[in-house]
Amino acid sequence: MLSRRDFLKLVVKGAVLGNFYQLIAPSLAQAVAAGEVKKLPVVMIETGTCTGDSISLDNIWTPTFSDILSNIADWRYDWSMNQAQGNAAYRILQETYEKMPNEYILIVQGSMIQRDEGHYNHVAYDKGKLITGLELVRRTGLKAKYVVAIGSCATYGGPVSGYPNPSKATGVQNILPERKVINISGCPAHPDWIMGTLLHLALYGEPELEKFGRPKLFYGETVHNQCPRRRDYDQGIFATDIGQKECLFRVGCKGPVTYADCPIRRWNDRFNWPIGCNTPCIGCTEPGFPDLMSPFTVHSPDIPFPGGTKASTNSIGLGVLGLTSVAIVGHIATSLYKGRIQKNLLKSSVKGKHRFAVKKVKTFHQYRVKKE
Amino acid sequence: MTILEKKTIFPVTRIHNPMLLEAWLEDGEIKDAFISDTLYRGFEQILLGRSAMDMPYYTQRICGICSSAHAITASLAVEQALGMYVPPNGLLVRNLILASDFIQNHIRHLYLYTMPDYFRGPDIAPFIPHSESDLRLSSKENTLMTEHYFRSLEVSRAAHAAFAVFGGKAPHGHGIVPGGASMEVDADRVNRYRGYLMEIMSFIDDVVLPDVTLIKERYPEYVNLGKGVGNYMSVGGFPSPEGSTLFPQGVILQGKRESFNEKQVTEDVTSAWYKPHGPLHPMEEDTVPDHNQSKGYTWVKSPRYRGQPVEVGPLARAIIAKEEVIGLGALARTWARSLELKKIAETALKWLNRLEPGSETYDGRKGQDSGVGIGLHEAMRGTLGHWISVKNGRVDHYQIITPSAVNFGARDETGTRSVGETSLLGLKIKSEDLKEAGRVIRSFDPCFSCSVHIIDGEKLHALNIQV
Ligand code: SF4
Ligand code: SF4
């Protein structure tokens, strides 16, 4: 079996060469054949989602999703793929959590809809009773070996939890406080991020996670630090509109505060990616996406420095280079983390009569409407 | 007096997002049906107050399988509201992004969602347990179909790679923006797109069309089982720089053809969980969820054209375009979808040849920063409309009508059923799991992630229908 160190190397190599899955899958298939590990029993529950993460996973390159289904994973419940429907489909899920506790991986796709105790999102029908997404994720989550949240919505609430969050959506970790949730964020999550994490779980158990519960092997570095336009940024050469070839910071790029390996891994056969398409990174992998990251395509507001001076984002990089840019990035990052600029951005992104009074709450989305 | 027997399927699998079907049967025949979407997310409220320029990106998140259709429709609405112009090259690039997304969607729908209703998959999850009733393919044909199922995954994946050539990534691409497309055109990209397209086109000719023909020969009655209401609509789509469109616009009401008039579109919420209001035009209506609304049974509103339910989707588009159709039922929809797939791939090749490397694809100038705009475009499963009002660059009003809402909306104030609910009436059920109904429902390619919005806890609307 592949050592864990080699596995980690292949994650990077596969990103560069574009054959990540092909490099890693054979050793898992071998390990499965040799009886060293079991075919991964997986159940996927869709809650408040657009199904984009399923579609993204179908897009996994070399060889294909079919290989995963035949050799690697026992893809038991996934309502967008099950041949059975209704009760017959639900029974698979029920059997898995009743008869295989601590063996299966639960994948959740979609936000946890909490409004009206979850009744704004029913997902199953059991003995004449409708079951909410909230309830089913707790029921299956407490018995799973691993809980993996995929996509922006399941990890931190995502677009559905955007202000004023009418369905009271939140991430899975918030409703399963008693156990660890592995977060594969992204809108949608890159198929390599999902499959890479599942393969790691099968072969070596839990990967190393960063502070927001994401595997460091994919989310260990910012988009900005690996971006091919970084030289422009350092020299103060900025695009003035989308569609241009220079650094996109002034048209709203959130690369400096977004952790993901998109610049090296790229998307869909690895030919292109959002910044390669001359548009800003919109920070889709970060907690607080979308509110913290919006407006997506508008120049970020001026940044107040500790000590009272304001650095206009126009002058970033100009001459001062290194230090200033490091300071600014550091500053945005801590402010985001502490929710300081979230309030500002909320004020600037939600204007006029639609601006509600906000109060601070302790979740990834730190501000909520005071009364509805 | 007969008491009808109630059967519930939940979840109806192999569609996007939760759908609950409640069918009322008498002697094995469906006499009435209620279709319910059991998820509310509230996008229309979330969009308010945000930057209008962000709308193509934000609204894509409504749906993961037709993301670019929302991007285009939102862009059209914003462009109209702010007086923006799209250069011809940009128009073609946007068509190419959407075309590849149509291709991906149609292939995935045909193989991953429709075919498993007619063949027996391999003995691995997620095909087991099999749905054994009414399987008519020989074991050789089954094996072949299984192979094609898996190949379809690779081909639809290639279609999404084509999407990303000009769209950055898929789903939820970045390339479609108000004012055009953000990606420049060069020979490398054109060739790359063409490469994927060639692979896709041979798959369509060699695999998809023969497979659909085989299924229609083995299940001939489904060509006409599951008819809609006889009304069809298309708002048109895929504009060329000269102003013509690949999909024509039009409406057929009770057999009579008329031109489409946006003012005739209304939504009604009598039986959906919203604060009640009569039929309203999208520019006037609001979206205020009210889960205790006593008549409600779904989160989908009831869109109507001149007060009537209309069918939208590939079959409707074929009828409006006066193309050949083989019937009006479930497999006729599948057939129309596969022919449309071919048509779009072929047209994409023409658009590709018309691209001008180096000439502009995007124009960011705005005429004003406030205004109203209507975006109308055909999406994969039918008519999509975005209605926007912008004030000082911010969204002041936003309403969306999605194809699945048009096909599967709630009953309206007159109690009239949607196209989807009507299509199930009279269907004879022999299988335990209501497979027959599943076949008909899936032929529409329903997607409930976009149609928005159920059922009150235990009180699965306890209508005691007696005839
Ligand atoms: S700001 Fe954005 S475009 Fe500029 S270098 Fe950083 S990640 Fe790249
Ligand atoms: S570049 Fe940014 S917005 Fe784009 S996919 Fe990566 S993290 Fe998300």
Short mmCIF file of N, CA and C in Angstrom, two decimals, chain A residues 48-52 55 58-64 66 69 74-77 79-86 92 115-116 119-125 129-130 159-160 162-164 166-167 187-188 241-243 245 267-269 271-274 276-280 290-291 294-297 348-351 353-354, chain B residues 8-11 13-14 16-18 20 38-42 45-46 48-50 54 57-58 61-65 108 113 116 119 121 124-127 129-130 149-150 154 157 160-161 164-172 174-175 177 182-184 192 196 289 291 299 362 394 396 433-434 442 449 454-455 457-458 460:
data_model
loop_
_atom_site.label_atom_id
_atom_site.label_comp_id
_atom_site.label_asym_id
_atom_site.label_seq_id
_atom_site.Cartn_x
_atom_site.Cartn_y
_atom_site.Cartn_z
N GLY A 48 -30.40 21.42 1.72
CA GLY A 48 -30.69 22.64 0.96
C GLY A 48 -29.63 22.91 -0.09
N THR A 49 -29.71 22.25 -1.22
CA THR A 49 -28.62 22.31 -2.20
C THR A 49 -29.14 22.55 -3.61
N CYS A 50 -28.21 22.87 -4.50
CA CYS A 50 -28.52 23.00 -5.92
C CYS A 50 -28.05 21.77 -6.66
N THR A 51 -27.53 20.75 -5.96
CA THR A 51 -26.96 19.52 -6.54
C THR A 51 -25.69 19.79 -7.34
N GLY A 52 -25.14 20.96 -7.24
CA GLY A 52 -23.93 21.29 -7.98
C GLY A 52 -22.72 20.46 -7.59
N ILE A 55 -22.90 17.17 -9.42
CA ILE A 55 -22.52 17.38 -10.81
C ILE A 55 -21.00 17.56 -10.90
N ASP A 58 -19.35 14.21 -10.62
CA ASP A 58 -19.45 13.47 -11.88
C ASP A 58 -18.39 13.92 -12.87
N ASN A 59 -17.91 15.14 -12.68
CA ASN A 59 -16.91 15.69 -13.59
C ASN A 59 -15.49 15.24 -13.27
N ILE A 60 -15.32 14.31 -12.36
CA ILE A 60 -13.95 13.93 -11.99
C ILE A 60 -13.24 13.34 -13.21
N TRP A 61 -11.99 13.75 -13.36
CA TRP A 61 -11.25 13.38 -14.57
C TRP A 61 -10.34 12.18 -14.33
N THR A 62 -10.09 11.43 -15.31
CA THR A 62 -9.21 10.25 -15.32
C THR A 62 -9.24 9.37 -14.09
N PRO A 63 -9.64 8.15 -14.21
CA PRO A 63 -10.43 7.69 -15.35
C PRO A 63 -11.84 8.24 -15.26
N THR A 64 -12.70 7.74 -14.42
CA THR A 64 -14.03 8.34 -14.35
C THR A 64 -14.73 7.95 -13.08
N SER A 66 -17.20 6.14 -13.06
CA SER A 66 -17.62 4.74 -13.15
C SER A 66 -16.61 3.84 -12.44
N LEU A 69 -17.38 3.92 -8.84
CA LEU A 69 -18.54 3.09 -8.50
C LEU A 69 -18.19 1.61 -8.54
N ASP A 74 -18.72 1.91 -2.36
CA ASP A 74 -20.02 1.27 -2.37
C ASP A 74 -21.01 2.43 -2.19
N TRP A 75 -21.37 3.02 -3.32
CA TRP A 75 -22.12 4.28 -3.33
C TRP A 75 -23.59 3.99 -3.07
N ARG A 76 -23.94 3.74 -1.80
CA ARG A 76 -25.23 3.12 -1.48
C ARG A 76 -26.44 4.02 -1.67
N TYR A 77 -26.39 5.19 -1.06
CA TYR A 77 -27.57 6.05 -1.15
C TYR A 77 -27.18 7.40 -1.71
N TRP A 79 -29.70 10.10 -3.81
CA TRP A 79 -30.99 10.09 -4.50
C TRP A 79 -30.92 10.60 -5.92
N SER A 80 -29.83 11.23 -6.27
CA SER A 80 -29.80 11.58 -7.69
C SER A 80 -29.26 10.43 -8.54
N MET A 81 -28.86 9.30 -7.93
CA MET A 81 -28.39 8.17 -8.73
C MET A 81 -29.09 6.85 -8.46
N ASN A 82 -29.74 6.70 -7.31
CA ASN A 82 -30.38 5.42 -7.00
C ASN A 82 -31.38 5.00 -8.05
N GLN A 83 -31.32 3.68 -8.40
CA GLN A 83 -32.32 3.17 -9.34
C GLN A 83 -33.69 3.07 -8.66
N ALA A 84 -33.68 2.66 -7.39
CA ALA A 84 -34.94 2.53 -6.65
C ALA A 84 -35.49 3.91 -6.31
N GLN A 85 -36.79 3.99 -6.08
CA GLN A 85 -37.36 5.26 -5.63
C GLN A 85 -38.28 5.04 -4.42
N GLY A 86 -38.67 6.14 -3.79
CA GLY A 86 -39.60 6.06 -2.67
C GLY A 86 -39.07 5.22 -1.52
N ILE A 92 -32.61 1.66 1.90
CA ILE A 92 -31.15 1.47 1.79
C ILE A 92 -30.45 2.33 2.84
N ARG A 115 -35.05 26.76 9.68
CA ARG A 115 -36.30 27.48 9.93
C ARG A 115 -37.44 26.51 10.22
N ASP A 116 -38.31 26.90 11.14
CA ASP A 116 -39.44 26.08 11.52
C ASP A 116 -38.97 24.66 11.87
N HIS A 119 -38.56 22.18 9.12
CA HIS A 119 -39.67 21.76 8.26
C HIS A 119 -39.72 22.49 6.93
N TYR A 120 -38.79 23.40 6.70
CA TYR A 120 -38.70 24.00 5.37
C TYR A 120 -37.88 23.12 4.43
N ASN A 121 -37.49 21.95 4.92
CA ASN A 121 -36.71 21.03 4.08
C ASN A 121 -36.97 19.58 4.52
N HIS A 122 -37.91 18.92 3.85
CA HIS A 122 -38.12 17.50 4.13
C HIS A 122 -37.35 16.67 3.13
N VAL A 123 -36.78 15.55 3.59
CA VAL A 123 -35.96 14.76 2.69
C VAL A 123 -36.32 13.28 2.65
N ALA A 124 -37.14 12.81 3.58
CA ALA A 124 -37.47 11.39 3.58
C ALA A 124 -38.83 11.17 4.22
N TYR A 125 -39.35 9.98 4.04
CA TYR A 125 -40.68 9.63 4.50
C TYR A 125 -40.55 8.28 5.18
N LYS A 129 -44.26 9.36 8.27
CA LYS A 129 -43.83 10.64 8.81
C LYS A 129 -42.80 11.29 7.91
N LEU A 130 -42.93 12.60 7.74
CA LEU A 130 -41.93 13.30 6.95
C LEU A 130 -40.72 13.63 7.83
N PRO A 159 -24.44 30.03 -0.31
CA PRO A 159 -25.32 31.05 -0.90
C PRO A 159 -26.71 31.09 -0.27
N VAL A 160 -27.22 29.93 0.16
CA VAL A 160 -28.55 29.85 0.75
C VAL A 160 -28.61 30.64 2.06
N GLY A 162 -27.13 33.36 2.62
CA GLY A 162 -26.88 34.77 2.37
C GLY A 162 -27.92 35.63 3.08
N TYR A 163 -27.47 36.81 3.47
CA TYR A 163 -28.33 37.75 4.16
C TYR A 163 -29.63 37.99 3.41
N PRO A 164 -30.80 38.02 3.98
CA PRO A 164 -31.11 37.85 5.41
C PRO A 164 -31.37 36.41 5.82
N PRO A 166 -33.27 33.69 4.75
CA PRO A 166 -34.69 33.41 5.02
C PRO A 166 -34.98 31.99 5.50
N SER A 167 -34.12 31.03 5.19
CA SER A 167 -34.43 29.66 5.62
C SER A 167 -33.61 29.27 6.85
N CYS A 187 -17.78 26.22 -4.12
CA CYS A 187 -19.11 26.38 -4.70
C CYS A 187 -19.03 26.20 -6.20
N PRO A 188 -19.03 24.96 -6.69
CA PRO A 188 -19.06 23.70 -5.95
C PRO A 188 -17.66 23.31 -5.50
N ASP A 241 -11.07 46.44 -15.22
CA ASP A 241 -12.38 45.86 -15.46
C ASP A 241 -12.19 44.36 -15.63
N ILE A 242 -13.26 43.60 -15.48
CA ILE A 242 -13.13 42.18 -15.76
C ILE A 242 -12.82 41.99 -17.23
N GLY A 243 -12.30 40.83 -17.60
CA GLY A 243 -11.95 40.60 -18.99
C GLY A 243 -10.52 40.98 -19.32
N LYS A 245 -6.18 41.17 -18.53
CA LYS A 245 -5.15 40.16 -18.26
C LYS A 245 -4.33 40.41 -17.00
N TRP A 267 -9.70 23.58 -13.22
CA TRP A 267 -11.02 22.94 -13.24
C TRP A 267 -11.29 22.20 -14.54
N ASN A 268 -12.16 21.20 -14.50
CA ASN A 268 -12.67 20.50 -15.68
C ASN A 268 -11.59 20.26 -16.73
N ASP A 269 -10.85 19.22 -16.57
CA ASP A 269 -9.76 18.90 -17.50
C ASP A 269 -8.63 19.93 -17.43
N PHE A 271 -7.89 23.02 -17.90
CA PHE A 271 -7.46 23.96 -18.92
C PHE A 271 -7.66 25.39 -18.43
N ASN A 272 -8.58 25.57 -17.54
CA ASN A 272 -8.98 26.93 -17.18
C ASN A 272 -9.43 26.98 -15.72
N TRP A 273 -9.61 28.17 -15.23
CA TRP A 273 -10.13 28.40 -13.87
C TRP A 273 -10.60 29.83 -13.81
N PRO A 274 -11.31 30.23 -12.74
CA PRO A 274 -11.94 31.56 -12.74
C PRO A 274 -10.99 32.72 -13.05
N GLY A 276 -8.14 32.54 -14.60
CA GLY A 276 -7.71 32.32 -15.99
C GLY A 276 -8.75 32.82 -16.97
N CYS A 277 -9.98 32.93 -16.51
CA CYS A 277 -11.10 33.38 -17.34
C CYS A 277 -11.26 34.90 -17.20
N ASN A 278 -10.24 35.56 -16.63
CA ASN A 278 -10.23 37.02 -16.46
C ASN A 278 -11.34 37.55 -15.55
N THR A 279 -11.71 36.76 -14.59
CA THR A 279 -12.69 37.21 -13.61
C THR A 279 -12.11 36.98 -12.22
N PRO A 280 -12.55 37.76 -11.25
CA PRO A 280 -11.97 37.60 -9.92
C PRO A 280 -12.37 36.30 -9.25
N PRO A 290 -21.44 33.74 0.85
CA PRO A 290 -21.16 34.84 -0.06
C PRO A 290 -21.10 36.24 0.58
N ASP A 291 -21.68 36.45 1.75
CA ASP A 291 -21.82 37.83 2.22
C ASP A 291 -20.49 38.54 2.41
N SER A 294 -19.03 39.55 -0.98
CA SER A 294 -19.74 40.35 -1.97
C SER A 294 -19.58 41.83 -1.64
N PRO A 295 -19.68 42.75 -2.57
CA PRO A 295 -19.92 42.43 -3.98
C PRO A 295 -18.76 41.65 -4.60
N PHE A 296 -19.10 40.67 -5.43
CA PHE A 296 -18.08 39.80 -6.01
C PHE A 296 -17.17 40.52 -6.98
N THR A 297 -17.76 41.35 -7.81
CA THR A 297 -16.99 41.89 -8.93
C THR A 297 -16.78 43.39 -8.78
N SER A 348 -22.23 47.79 2.98
CA SER A 348 -22.08 48.29 1.62
C SER A 348 -22.76 47.38 0.62
N SER A 349 -22.96 46.09 0.95
CA SER A 349 -23.56 45.24 -0.06
C SER A 349 -25.08 45.20 0.06
N VAL A 350 -25.63 45.49 1.21
CA VAL A 350 -27.08 45.47 1.35
C VAL A 350 -27.54 46.88 1.69
N LYS A 351 -28.05 47.56 0.70
CA LYS A 351 -28.30 48.99 0.90
C LYS A 351 -29.77 49.35 1.04
N LYS A 353 -33.50 50.43 1.65
CA LYS A 353 -34.63 49.95 2.43
C LYS A 353 -34.47 48.49 2.83
N HIS A 354 -33.54 47.80 2.16
CA HIS A 354 -33.39 46.39 2.50
C HIS A 354 -32.41 46.17 3.62
N THR B 8 -47.75 7.21 -1.76
CA THR B 8 -46.79 8.31 -1.71
C THR B 8 -45.42 7.82 -2.14
N ILE B 9 -44.79 8.54 -3.04
CA ILE B 9 -43.38 8.25 -3.33
C ILE B 9 -42.57 9.43 -2.84
N PHE B 10 -41.64 9.16 -1.95
CA PHE B 10 -40.75 10.20 -1.49
C PHE B 10 -39.48 9.54 -0.98
N PRO B 11 -38.32 9.83 -1.49
CA PRO B 11 -38.10 10.75 -2.59
C PRO B 11 -38.34 10.11 -3.96
N THR B 13 -36.61 9.62 -6.88
CA THR B 13 -35.15 9.71 -7.11
C THR B 13 -34.81 10.08 -8.55
N ARG B 14 -33.53 10.27 -8.78
CA ARG B 14 -32.98 10.63 -10.08
C ARG B 14 -33.60 11.90 -10.67
N HIS B 16 -33.40 16.37 -9.60
CA HIS B 16 -32.64 17.24 -8.74
C HIS B 16 -33.50 17.74 -7.60
N ASN B 17 -33.05 17.42 -6.40
CA ASN B 17 -33.72 17.88 -5.19
C ASN B 17 -35.05 17.18 -4.88
N PRO B 18 -35.58 17.45 -3.68
CA PRO B 18 -36.67 16.61 -3.20
C PRO B 18 -38.00 16.83 -3.91
N LEU B 20 -41.95 15.09 -3.85
CA LEU B 20 -42.86 14.12 -3.24
C LEU B 20 -44.08 13.98 -4.13
N THR B 38 -40.26 19.92 -1.54
CA THR B 38 -40.19 19.98 -0.08
C THR B 38 -38.99 20.76 0.44
N LEU B 39 -38.53 21.71 -0.36
CA LEU B 39 -37.40 22.52 0.10
C LEU B 39 -37.64 23.99 -0.20
N TYR B 40 -37.44 24.83 0.79
CA TYR B 40 -37.51 26.27 0.59
C TYR B 40 -36.15 26.88 0.89
N ARG B 41 -35.64 27.70 -0.04
CA ARG B 41 -34.36 28.36 0.22
C ARG B 41 -34.47 29.88 0.20
N GLY B 42 -35.38 30.40 -0.61
CA GLY B 42 -35.63 31.84 -0.57
C GLY B 42 -34.65 32.72 -1.31
N GLN B 45 -35.41 36.50 -1.97
CA GLN B 45 -35.22 37.46 -0.88
C GLN B 45 -33.75 37.78 -0.67
N ILE B 46 -32.93 36.73 -0.88
CA ILE B 46 -31.50 36.91 -0.64
C ILE B 46 -30.89 37.89 -1.64
N LEU B 48 -32.07 40.62 -2.88
CA LEU B 48 -32.38 42.04 -2.69
C LEU B 48 -31.23 42.80 -2.05
N GLY B 49 -30.97 43.97 -2.59
CA GLY B 49 -29.94 44.82 -2.01
C GLY B 49 -28.53 44.52 -2.49
N ARG B 50 -28.36 43.45 -3.23
CA ARG B 50 -27.00 43.12 -3.70
C ARG B 50 -26.66 43.85 -4.99
N ASP B 54 -23.52 41.35 -9.76
CA ASP B 54 -23.25 40.01 -9.20
C ASP B 54 -24.33 38.98 -9.56
N TYR B 57 -23.62 35.57 -11.21
CA TYR B 57 -22.91 34.64 -10.32
C TYR B 57 -23.83 34.13 -9.22
N TYR B 58 -24.58 35.03 -8.63
CA TYR B 58 -25.42 34.58 -7.50
C TYR B 58 -26.54 33.66 -7.97
N ARG B 61 -26.24 29.86 -8.51
CA ARG B 61 -26.25 28.97 -7.34
C ARG B 61 -27.64 28.41 -7.05
N ILE B 62 -28.64 28.85 -7.81
CA ILE B 62 -29.97 28.28 -7.67
C ILE B 62 -29.95 26.83 -8.15
N CYS B 63 -29.18 26.58 -9.19
CA CYS B 63 -29.19 25.23 -9.75
C CYS B 63 -27.83 24.80 -10.26
N GLY B 64 -27.42 23.60 -9.86
CA GLY B 64 -26.11 23.09 -10.23
C GLY B 64 -26.05 22.42 -11.58
N ILE B 65 -27.20 22.13 -12.20
CA ILE B 65 -27.11 21.45 -13.50
C ILE B 65 -27.45 22.39 -14.65
N ARG B 108 -26.66 13.77 -19.34
CA ARG B 108 -26.82 13.25 -17.98
C ARG B 108 -28.27 12.88 -17.72
N TYR B 113 -30.62 9.63 -15.45
CA TYR B 113 -31.93 9.79 -14.83
C TYR B 113 -33.06 9.06 -15.55
N PRO B 116 -32.31 4.42 -16.44
CA PRO B 116 -32.51 3.42 -15.38
C PRO B 116 -33.97 3.06 -15.15
N PHE B 119 -33.91 0.01 -18.08
CA PHE B 119 -32.98 -1.13 -18.15
C PHE B 119 -32.56 -1.53 -16.74
N GLY B 121 -29.66 -2.10 -14.25
CA GLY B 121 -28.27 -1.74 -14.07
C GLY B 121 -27.44 -2.89 -13.53
N ILE B 124 -24.28 -3.47 -8.65
CA ILE B 124 -23.53 -2.69 -7.67
C ILE B 124 -24.37 -1.48 -7.28
N ALA B 125 -24.05 -0.93 -6.08
CA ALA B 125 -24.72 0.32 -5.70
C ALA B 125 -24.26 1.39 -6.69
N PRO B 126 -25.05 2.36 -7.05
CA PRO B 126 -26.39 2.70 -6.56
C PRO B 126 -27.53 2.05 -7.36
N PHE B 127 -27.21 0.97 -8.12
CA PHE B 127 -28.28 0.34 -8.92
C PHE B 127 -29.08 -0.66 -8.10
N PRO B 129 -31.03 -1.71 -4.54
CA PRO B 129 -31.87 -2.75 -5.14
C PRO B 129 -32.42 -2.30 -6.49
N HIS B 130 -32.54 -3.27 -7.38
CA HIS B 130 -33.10 -2.96 -8.70
C HIS B 130 -34.60 -2.75 -8.59
N TYR B 149 -24.19 3.80 -20.21
CA TYR B 149 -24.43 4.59 -19.00
C TYR B 149 -23.09 5.15 -18.51
N PHE B 150 -22.11 4.25 -18.38
CA PHE B 150 -20.81 4.70 -17.89
C PHE B 150 -20.09 5.62 -18.87
N GLU B 154 -18.46 10.02 -19.03
CA GLU B 154 -17.25 10.63 -19.59
C GLU B 154 -17.58 11.72 -20.60
N ARG B 157 -18.94 14.82 -18.98
CA ARG B 157 -17.79 15.47 -18.33
C ARG B 157 -17.00 16.28 -19.36
N HIS B 160 -18.69 19.50 -19.98
CA HIS B 160 -18.40 20.51 -18.97
C HIS B 160 -16.99 21.08 -19.12
N ALA B 161 -16.10 20.25 -19.66
CA ALA B 161 -14.76 20.78 -19.93
C ALA B 161 -14.83 21.82 -21.04
N ALA B 164 -15.90 24.99 -19.57
CA ALA B 164 -14.85 25.70 -18.84
C ALA B 164 -13.85 26.40 -19.75
N VAL B 165 -13.76 25.97 -21.01
CA VAL B 165 -12.83 26.63 -21.94
C VAL B 165 -13.12 28.13 -21.99
N PHE B 166 -14.39 28.48 -22.09
CA PHE B 166 -14.76 29.90 -22.09
C PHE B 166 -15.41 30.35 -20.79
N GLY B 167 -15.76 29.38 -19.94
CA GLY B 167 -16.51 29.73 -18.73
C GLY B 167 -15.69 29.67 -17.46
N GLY B 168 -14.40 29.30 -17.56
CA GLY B 168 -13.56 29.25 -16.37
C GLY B 168 -13.68 27.95 -15.60
N LYS B 169 -14.89 27.64 -15.17
CA LYS B 169 -15.13 26.38 -14.47
C LYS B 169 -16.61 26.02 -14.60
N ALA B 170 -16.90 24.74 -14.36
CA ALA B 170 -18.30 24.30 -14.38
C ALA B 170 -18.52 23.28 -13.27
N PRO B 171 -19.70 23.24 -12.65
CA PRO B 171 -20.77 24.23 -12.82
C PRO B 171 -20.43 25.56 -12.11
N HIS B 172 -21.35 26.50 -12.20
CA HIS B 172 -21.19 27.83 -11.63
C HIS B 172 -19.98 28.54 -12.23
N HIS B 174 -17.72 31.38 -14.48
CA HIS B 174 -17.45 32.81 -14.31
C HIS B 174 -17.53 33.60 -15.61
N GLY B 175 -17.62 32.92 -16.75
CA GLY B 175 -17.42 33.58 -18.03
C GLY B 175 -18.55 34.47 -18.52
N VAL B 177 -21.00 37.36 -18.11
CA VAL B 177 -21.15 38.55 -17.26
C VAL B 177 -22.01 39.57 -17.99
N SER B 182 -16.26 37.15 -20.45
CA SER B 182 -14.99 37.68 -19.95
C SER B 182 -13.77 37.07 -20.61
N MET B 183 -13.95 35.97 -21.30
CA MET B 183 -12.81 35.25 -21.88
C MET B 183 -12.56 35.71 -23.30
N GLU B 184 -11.28 35.93 -23.63
CA GLU B 184 -10.97 36.31 -25.00
C GLU B 184 -10.98 35.07 -25.89
N ARG B 192 -9.61 23.63 -28.72
CA ARG B 192 -9.89 22.83 -27.54
C ARG B 192 -11.40 22.53 -27.46
N TYR B 196 -13.52 18.70 -27.86
CA TYR B 196 -14.57 18.10 -27.01
C TYR B 196 -15.85 17.87 -27.81
N PRO B 289 -42.72 33.60 2.40
CA PRO B 289 -43.12 32.24 2.76
C PRO B 289 -44.12 32.25 3.91
N HIS B 291 -45.75 29.16 5.89
CA HIS B 291 -45.83 27.71 5.97
C HIS B 291 -47.17 27.24 6.51
N TRP B 299 -43.83 24.13 -2.24
CA TRP B 299 -43.15 25.41 -2.26
C TRP B 299 -43.11 26.02 -3.65
N TYR B 362 -16.47 41.60 -24.65
CA TYR B 362 -17.09 42.20 -23.47
C TYR B 362 -17.10 43.71 -23.59
N ARG B 394 -28.05 48.61 -7.25
CA ARG B 394 -28.44 47.54 -6.33
C ARG B 394 -29.78 46.94 -6.74
N ASP B 396 -33.42 45.96 -6.46
CA ASP B 396 -34.54 46.45 -5.68
C ASP B 396 -35.69 45.44 -5.70
N ASP B 433 -43.74 0.03 -6.82
CA ASP B 433 -43.08 1.31 -6.55
C ASP B 433 -43.52 2.45 -7.48
N LEU B 434 -44.66 2.29 -8.12
CA LEU B 434 -45.18 3.33 -9.01
C LEU B 434 -44.18 3.73 -10.09
N ARG B 442 -40.12 11.79 -14.77
CA ARG B 442 -38.73 12.07 -15.17
C ARG B 442 -38.60 12.53 -16.61
N SER B 449 -34.49 21.93 -7.45
CA SER B 449 -33.64 22.88 -6.76
C SER B 449 -34.03 24.27 -7.20
N ILE B 454 -43.74 23.15 1.39
CA ILE B 454 -44.15 21.83 1.65
C ILE B 454 -45.15 21.53 2.66
N ILE B 455 -44.72 20.93 3.02
CA ILE B 455 -45.68 20.11 3.70
C ILE B 455 -45.51 20.33 5.16
N GLY B 457 -45.25 19.42 8.52
CA GLY B 457 -44.98 18.34 9.45
C GLY B 457 -45.79 17.11 9.12
N GLU B 458 -46.62 16.73 10.05
CA GLU B 458 -47.42 15.52 9.92
C GLU B 458 -48.57 15.70 8.92
N LEU B 460 -49.57 16.03 6.09
CA LEU B 460 -49.45 15.88 4.66
C LEU B 460 -50.86 16.04 4.15
#
